[in-house]
Structures are given as structure tokens and as C-alpha cells.
XYZ file of N, CA, C and O in Angstrom:
488
model
N 12.911 28.688 -55.551
C 12.031 28.694 -54.124
C 12.567 29.053 -52.995
O 13.255 28.080 -52.545
N 12.484 29.903 -52.583
C 13.125 30.228 -51.491
C 11.957 30.505 -50.111
O 10.723 30.565 -50.474
N 12.852 29.471 -48.842
C 11.593 29.243 -47.935
C 11.614 30.258 -47.151
O 12.996 30.101 -45.936
N 11.376 31.693 -46.344
C 11.818 32.334 -45.575
C 10.916 31.599 -44.325
O 9.781 32.022 -44.220
N 12.194 31.237 -43.211
C 11.408 31.028 -41.628
C 10.630 32.223 -41.393
O 9.879 31.751 -40.279
N 11.283 32.866 -41.529
C 10.345 34.252 -40.862
C 8.721 33.964 -40.220
O 8.215 34.712 -39.828
N 8.479 34.035 -42.012
C 7.056 33.743 -42.568
C 6.081 32.586 -42.047
O 5.129 32.523 -42.296
N 6.948 31.931 -41.842
C 6.396 30.561 -40.932
C 5.579 30.243 -39.678
O 6.596 30.360 -38.689
N 4.596 30.818 -39.684
C 3.559 30.798 -38.352
C 3.946 29.471 -37.357
O 3.821 29.516 -36.036
N 4.153 28.253 -37.765
C 3.985 27.495 -37.281
C 5.379 27.174 -35.931
O 5.439 26.825 -35.295
N 6.911 27.709 -37.056
C 7.872 27.404 -36.326
C 7.955 28.812 -35.646
O 9.033 28.597 -34.120
N 7.345 30.322 -35.751
C 7.074 30.824 -35.060
C 6.464 30.569 -33.368
O 7.141 30.972 -32.103
N 5.333 30.024 -33.465
C 4.710 29.185 -32.346
C 5.558 28.349 -31.864
O 4.977 28.550 -30.325
N 6.477 27.645 -32.637
C 7.204 26.743 -31.752
C 8.271 27.056 -30.525
O 8.362 27.275 -29.776
N 9.017 28.507 -31.249
C 9.897 28.901 -30.919
C 9.181 30.005 -29.206
O 9.676 29.744 -28.247
N 7.810 30.447 -29.429
C 7.754 30.986 -28.942
C 6.829 30.462 -27.663
O 7.514 30.686 -26.197
N 6.219 29.135 -28.308
C 5.777 28.466 -26.986
C 7.065 27.905 -26.396
O 6.648 27.127 -24.903
N 7.819 27.548 -26.589
C 9.229 26.926 -25.655
C 9.356 28.145 -25.197
O 9.932 27.546 -23.840
N 9.988 29.062 -25.400
C 10.475 29.809 -24.631
C 9.629 30.391 -22.911
O 9.653 30.593 -21.779
N 8.108 30.295 -23.255
C 7.148 30.891 -22.757
C 7.016 29.308 -21.713
O 6.990 29.346 -20.385
N 7.235 28.099 -21.920
C 7.824 26.740 -20.479
C 8.926 26.775 -20.345
O 8.940 26.957 -19.394
N 10.259 27.509 -20.774
C 11.805 27.727 -19.884
C 11.348 28.972 -19.093
O 11.873 28.664 -17.684
N 10.715 30.139 -19.635
C 10.332 31.197 -18.371
C 9.168 30.850 -17.229
O 9.646 30.955 -16.068
N 8.681 29.866 -17.693
C 7.705 29.186 -16.578
C 8.305 28.488 -15.622
O 8.350 28.500 -14.248
N 9.313 27.563 -16.325
C 9.985 26.729 -15.728
C 10.867 27.299 -14.609
O 11.077 27.019 -13.078
N 11.670 28.490 -14.925
C 12.617 29.311 -14.295
C 11.692 30.245 -12.644
O 12.047 29.865 -11.721
N 10.281 30.096 -13.453
C 9.582 31.324 -12.377
C 9.180 30.026 -11.112
O 9.555 30.405 -10.160
N 9.221 28.535 -11.791
C 8.525 27.626 -10.927
C 9.308 26.773 -10.164
O 9.026 25.964 -9.086
N 10.799 26.873 -10.624
C 12.008 26.169 -9.702
C 10.997 26.379 -8.470
O 11.483 27.237 -7.385
N 11.289 25.088 -7.870
C 11.408 24.649 -6.362
C 10.097 24.248 -6.129
O 9.842 24.277 -4.989
N 9.311 24.847 -7.415
C 7.547 24.878 -6.593
C 6.991 23.295 -6.978
O 5.770 22.729 -6.614
N 7.607 23.122 -7.815
C 7.307 21.608 -8.570
C 7.768 20.415 -7.557
O 7.878 20.259 -6.796
N 6.718 19.420 -7.731
C 6.627 18.389 -7.043
C 8.270 17.858 -7.023
O 8.291 17.271 -8.175
N 8.765 17.980 -5.204
C 10.020 16.996 -5.479
C 9.550 15.356 -6.022
O 8.850 14.454 -4.828
N 11.250 14.932 -5.936
C 10.783 13.132 -5.723
C 10.314 13.587 -4.054
O 10.642 14.082 -3.411
N 9.980 11.602 -4.435
C 9.617 11.204 -3.027
C 10.359 11.222 -2.159
O 12.063 10.842 -2.096
N 10.164 11.860 -0.402
C 11.595 12.027 -0.074
C 11.342 11.209 0.839
O 10.451 9.932 0.769
N 12.362 10.301 1.318
C 12.394 9.168 2.616
C 11.667 9.078 3.374
O 11.262 7.969 3.883
N 11.140 9.900 3.576
C 10.595 10.077 4.957
C 9.247 9.663 4.845
O 8.201 8.677 5.536
N 8.677 10.160 3.392
C 7.336 9.929 3.274
C 7.333 8.246 2.353
O 6.149 7.787 2.790
N 8.221 7.809 1.703
C 8.558 6.817 1.343
C 8.007 5.752 2.470
O 7.611 4.482 2.307
N 9.383 5.638 3.124
C 9.064 5.045 4.550
C 7.621 4.558 5.027
O 6.886 4.432 5.362
N 7.066 6.235 5.498
C 5.344 5.721 6.206
C 4.638 5.045 4.795
O 3.483 4.530 5.062
N 4.970 5.228 3.581
C 3.836 4.875 2.895
C 3.973 3.139 3.174
O 3.329 2.188 2.874
N 5.438 2.695 3.085
C 5.793 1.460 3.034
C 4.791 1.083 4.253
O 5.139 -0.306 4.267
N 5.414 1.982 5.334
C 4.500 1.301 6.506
C 2.858 0.916 6.359
O 1.937 -0.299 6.599
N 2.215 2.040 5.563
C 1.272 1.834 5.274
C 0.925 0.366 4.667
O -0.303 -0.146 4.673
N 1.594 0.083 3.701
C 1.220 -0.092 2.981
C 0.920 -2.303 3.716
O 0.524 -2.938 3.663
N 2.211 -2.096 4.646
C 2.340 -3.346 5.313
C 1.373 -3.239 5.651
O 1.058 -4.604 6.089
N 0.931 -2.582 7.226
C -0.402 -2.560 7.981
C -1.388 -2.936 6.766
O -2.179 -4.102 7.630
N -1.633 -2.540 5.887
C -2.610 -2.986 5.349
C -2.622 -4.814 5.006
O -3.406 -5.428 4.987
N -1.757 -4.828 4.344
C -1.203 -6.156 3.880
C -1.039 -7.336 5.181
O -1.897 -7.768 4.771
N -1.030 -7.213 5.892
C -0.941 -7.591 7.583
C -2.296 -8.219 7.820
O -3.073 -8.764 7.972
N -3.674 -6.627 7.505
C -4.929 -6.549 7.882
C -5.555 -7.729 6.928
O -6.390 -9.173 6.860
N -4.841 -7.823 5.585
C -5.676 -8.497 4.213
C -5.213 -10.102 5.270
O -5.350 -11.105 4.668
N -3.548 -10.062 5.457
C -3.565 -11.622 5.803
C -4.417 -12.099 6.774
O -4.578 -13.569 6.766
N -4.456 -11.323 7.963
C -5.475 -11.661 8.912
C -6.796 -11.776 8.446
O -6.886 -13.212 9.178
N -7.146 -10.978 8.081
C -8.495 -12.020 6.873
C -8.524 -13.526 6.143
O -8.871 -14.090 6.477
N -7.313 -13.569 5.567
C -6.984 -15.130 5.183
C -7.083 -15.855 5.602
O -7.549 -16.982 5.060
N -6.276 -15.714 6.792
C -5.859 -16.336 7.868
C -7.288 -17.294 7.985
O -7.774 -18.587 8.324
N -7.871 -15.916 8.688
C -9.211 -16.061 9.240
C -10.332 -17.330 8.356
O -11.081 -18.332 9.144
N -10.284 -17.217 7.226
C -11.319 -17.801 6.204
C -10.482 -18.958 5.823
O -11.802 -19.904 5.975
N -9.076 -19.408 5.728
C -8.931 -20.547 5.639
C -9.082 -21.610 6.532
O -9.392 -22.518 6.825
N -8.674 -20.811 8.235
C -9.454 -21.387 9.942
C -10.422 -22.216 9.564
O -10.973 -23.136 9.865
N -11.714 -21.661 8.862
C -13.221 -21.273 8.958
C -12.935 -22.600 7.701
O -14.134 -23.636 8.203
N -12.461 -22.595 6.746
C -12.366 -23.355 5.884
C -12.231 -25.136 6.819
O -12.662 -26.188 6.256
N -11.159 -24.972 7.160
C -10.543 -26.227 7.539
C -11.173 -26.421 8.814
O -11.607 -27.790 9.091
N -12.242 -25.789 9.772
C -12.456 -26.511 10.974
C -13.895 -27.169 10.847
O -14.721 -27.183 9.429
N -14.225 -28.047 10.865
C -15.454 -29.089 11.243
C -16.907 -27.832 11.258
O -16.825 -27.398 11.912
N -17.631 -28.711 10.622
C -18.778 -28.162 10.846
C -19.139 -27.404 12.644
O -20.058 -26.429 12.706
N -19.159 -28.447 13.397
C -19.554 -27.850 14.299
C -18.289 -27.146 15.416
O -18.335 -27.313 16.722
N -16.854 -26.924 15.032
C -15.826 -26.442 15.659
C -15.957 -25.489 15.447
O -16.084 -25.034 14.101
N -14.768 -24.508 16.341
C -14.445 -23.446 16.084
C -13.501 -23.417 15.219
O -12.645 -24.195 15.449
N -13.460 -21.865 14.560
C -11.820 -21.869 13.646
C -11.223 -21.335 14.821
O -11.434 -20.870 15.581
N -9.820 -22.086 14.287
C -8.619 -21.756 14.713
C -7.806 -21.201 14.171
O -7.361 -21.464 13.223
N -7.786 -19.624 14.629
C -6.648 -18.735 13.796
C -5.843 -18.486 14.933
O -6.265 -17.774 15.437
N -4.132 -18.645 13.910
C -3.336 -17.950 15.482
C -2.144 -17.068 14.370
O -2.504 -16.884 13.611
N -1.650 -16.796 15.577
C -0.957 -15.781 14.557
C -0.081 -16.185 13.893
O 0.827 -15.462 12.603
N 0.963 -16.661 13.968
C 1.691 -18.054 13.064
C 1.382 -17.946 11.517
O 1.289 -17.894 10.916
N -0.688 -18.022 11.972
C -1.244 -18.499 10.731
C -1.015 -17.376 9.518
O -0.915 -17.110 8.431
N -1.176 -16.245 10.302
C -1.090 -14.497 9.475
C 0.031 -14.601 9.210
O 0.465 -14.091 7.908
N 1.061 -14.421 9.872
C 2.640 -14.525 9.640
C 2.920 -15.343 8.039
O 3.253 -15.021 7.480
N 2.358 -16.633 8.563
C 2.601 -17.734 7.150
C 2.060 -16.740 5.679
O 2.547 -16.995 5.091
N 0.779 -16.808 6.557
C 0.468 -15.867 5.141
C 0.686 -14.679 4.256
O 0.752 -14.539 3.618
N 1.239 -13.434 5.355
C 2.231 -12.688 4.895
C 3.201 -12.773 4.110
O 3.298 -11.948 3.728
N 4.116 -14.203 4.684
C 4.955 -14.229 3.757
C 4.896 -14.790 2.804
O 5.239 -14.339 1.451
N 4.027 -15.545 2.401
C 2.951 -16.663 1.290
C 2.483 -15.072 0.064
O 3.220 -15.656 -1.067
N 2.004 -15.175 0.386
C 0.912 -14.016 -0.432
C 2.048 -12.476 -0.660
O 1.432 -11.950 -1.113
N 2.174 -12.258 0.521
C 2.903 -10.886 0.157
C 4.235 -10.265 0.287
O 4.772 -9.228 0.227
N 5.092 -11.639 0.637
C 6.488 -11.666 -0.041
C 7.159 -10.891 1.642
O 8.537 -10.773 1.726
N 6.511 -10.626 2.571
C 6.967 -9.936 3.612
C 7.796 -11.648 4.485
O 7.259 -11.689 5.067
N 9.202 -10.963 4.231
C 9.890 -12.230 4.707
C 10.190 -12.062 6.513
O 10.320 -13.440 7.236
N 9.985 -11.073 6.929
C 9.962 -11.316 8.521
C 9.006 -10.335 9.590
O 8.752 -9.310 8.687
N 8.150 -10.824 9.759
C 7.001 -10.282 10.287
C 6.887 -10.711 11.802
O 7.273 -11.422 12.561
N 6.679 -9.632 12.312
C 7.002 -9.448 13.943
C 5.645 -10.045 14.516
O 4.399 -10.115 14.288
N 5.656 -10.732 15.653
C 4.328 -12.040 16.096
C 3.901 -10.548 16.415
O 2.554 -10.512 16.750
N 4.072 -9.116 17.412
C 3.561 -8.042 17.857
C 2.592 -7.961 17.107
O 1.514 -7.439 17.073
N 3.250 -7.378 15.602
C 2.733 -7.108 14.406
C 1.606 -7.547 13.925
O 0.444 -7.481 13.727
N 1.843 -9.510 13.526
C 0.598 -9.975 13.042
C -0.298 -10.156 14.176
O -1.682 -10.160 13.769
N 0.178 -10.103 15.435
C -0.985 -10.632 16.252
C -1.892 -8.772 16.451
O -3.371 -9.388 16.716
N -1.356 -8.124 16.688
C -2.315 -6.740 16.348
C -3.316 -6.671 15.060
O -4.580 -6.371 15.559
N -2.613 -7.206 13.978
C -3.398 -7.711 12.724
C -4.451 -7.825 12.988
O -5.918 -8.042 12.718
N -4.487 -9.378 13.682
C -5.638 -10.295 13.645
C -6.397 -10.237 14.970
O -7.956 -10.232 14.783
N -5.630 -8.862 16.238
C -7.214 -8.674 17.135
C -8.119 -7.605 16.352
O -9.164 -7.757 16.568
N -7.354 -6.543 15.761
C -8.177 -5.136 14.858
C -9.100 -6.258 13.741
O -10.664 -5.760 14.086
N -9.010 -7.293 13.268
C -9.872 -8.236 12.589
C -11.287 -8.970 12.986
O -11.790 -8.740 12.717
N -9.987 -9.894 14.553
C -11.324 -10.215 15.505
C -12.158 -8.970 16.168
O -13.141 -9.602 16.400
N -12.195 -7.916 16.769
C -12.491 -7.748 16.918
C -13.557 -6.731 15.794
O -14.860 -6.136 16.457
N -13.353 -6.518 15.080
C -13.670 -5.741 14.168
C -15.666 -6.038 13.696
O -16.049 -5.310 13.595
N -15.627 -6.913 14.025
C -17.058 -8.186 13.738
C -17.409 -8.260 15.349
O -18.465 -9.491 15.680
N -16.953 -7.275 16.428
C -17.188 -7.899 17.679
C -16.890 -9.277 18.665
O -17.841 -9.493 19.224
N -15.726 -10.100 18.404
C -15.242 -11.035 18.456
C -16.022 -11.692 17.860
O -17.664 -12.318 18.376
N -15.441 -12.641 17.815
C -16.148 -13.500 16.500
C -16.497 -14.894 17.518
O -15.209 -15.480 17.969
N -17.761 -15.124 17.085
C -18.306 -16.002 17.808
C -17.584 -17.586 17.917
O -17.367 -18.346 18.112
N -17.398 -17.650 16.104
C -17.227 -19.488 15.655
C -15.010 -19.148 15.483
O -14.862 -20.159 14.760
N -14.773 -18.720 16.139
C -13.143 -18.404 15.949
C -12.549 -18.450 17.186
O -13.309 -17.845 18.268
N -11.741 -19.115 17.870
C -10.287 -19.231 18.355
C -9.582 -18.235 18.509
O -8.692 -18.710 16.722
N -8.887 -17.896 18.949
C -7.339 -17.214 18.746
C -6.177 -16.886 20.045
O -6.738 -16.881 20.561
N -4.759 -16.908 18.761
C -3.715 -16.762 20.353
C -3.969 -15.130 20.382
O -2.404 -15.022 21.205
N -4.405 -14.469 19.982
C -3.858 -12.949 19.031
C -3.414 -12.243 20.756
O -2.979 -11.453 20.934
N -4.719 -12.407 21.923
C -4.595 -11.598 22.371
C -4.117 -12.412 24.165
O -3.913 -11.694 25.348
N -3.213 -13.512 24.064
C -2.257 -13.749 24.854
C -0.969 -12.775 24.687
O 0.105 -12.774 24.021
């Protein structure tokens, strides 16, 4: 019982498909998605950090509201934002100005919170 490879349509199809893929790879060489560049990865890291600081500001505002007495305004500081960013997002070093900018953005996004006081504008 001899099995002739030339009559096996599956084997021929496999070889042809391999050759087509190899040829396509040669033609498209250089057009495929390149590994993430340093510049793009740094830009993504900056966006993530900025987003995390805004979330940290939201969380600090919410926590300040929970701590405030019923008839007192919530006091949220830039230090609170830095602390939340460290605890929740692992940002070891957060510049005060970056945290203040995030807090100002969230504060101003609601037209200046009447129930909050902050040192982000100092």
C-alpha cells in the first residue's frame, strides 16, 4: 500500500498556502505594524498618568465630601490628590503642580463646586 504525496490535496494546499504567506511577507515587509516606539509609549504613559491624576482628584473630592460635616464645605487639598494617586495608582512621585492642575480641572468642570474648598489655586 503505497501512499503517493503528489495526490494528497491537503499536502499540496498546505505547501501552496505556505508559499503564498511567505511571498506576502516579503512584499509587505516594512509595512507591518512596527513595535511600539519610545515616543509613542512615552505619550501613552503621559496620557495614562494624566487620566489617573484626574481620577485621583475625583476620589479625593468624594472622600473630602464624606469627611465633611453636614453644614461644612468639603476641604480637598493637592496633598489629598497626591496621596490618592500614590495609594490607588502606584505613582511614587507626583509633582504638586500636576496634582493641582488635575484638581483644578475637576473643580472647574462643575462650574466651581460650591460645597468644596481647595488649595489648588494657590
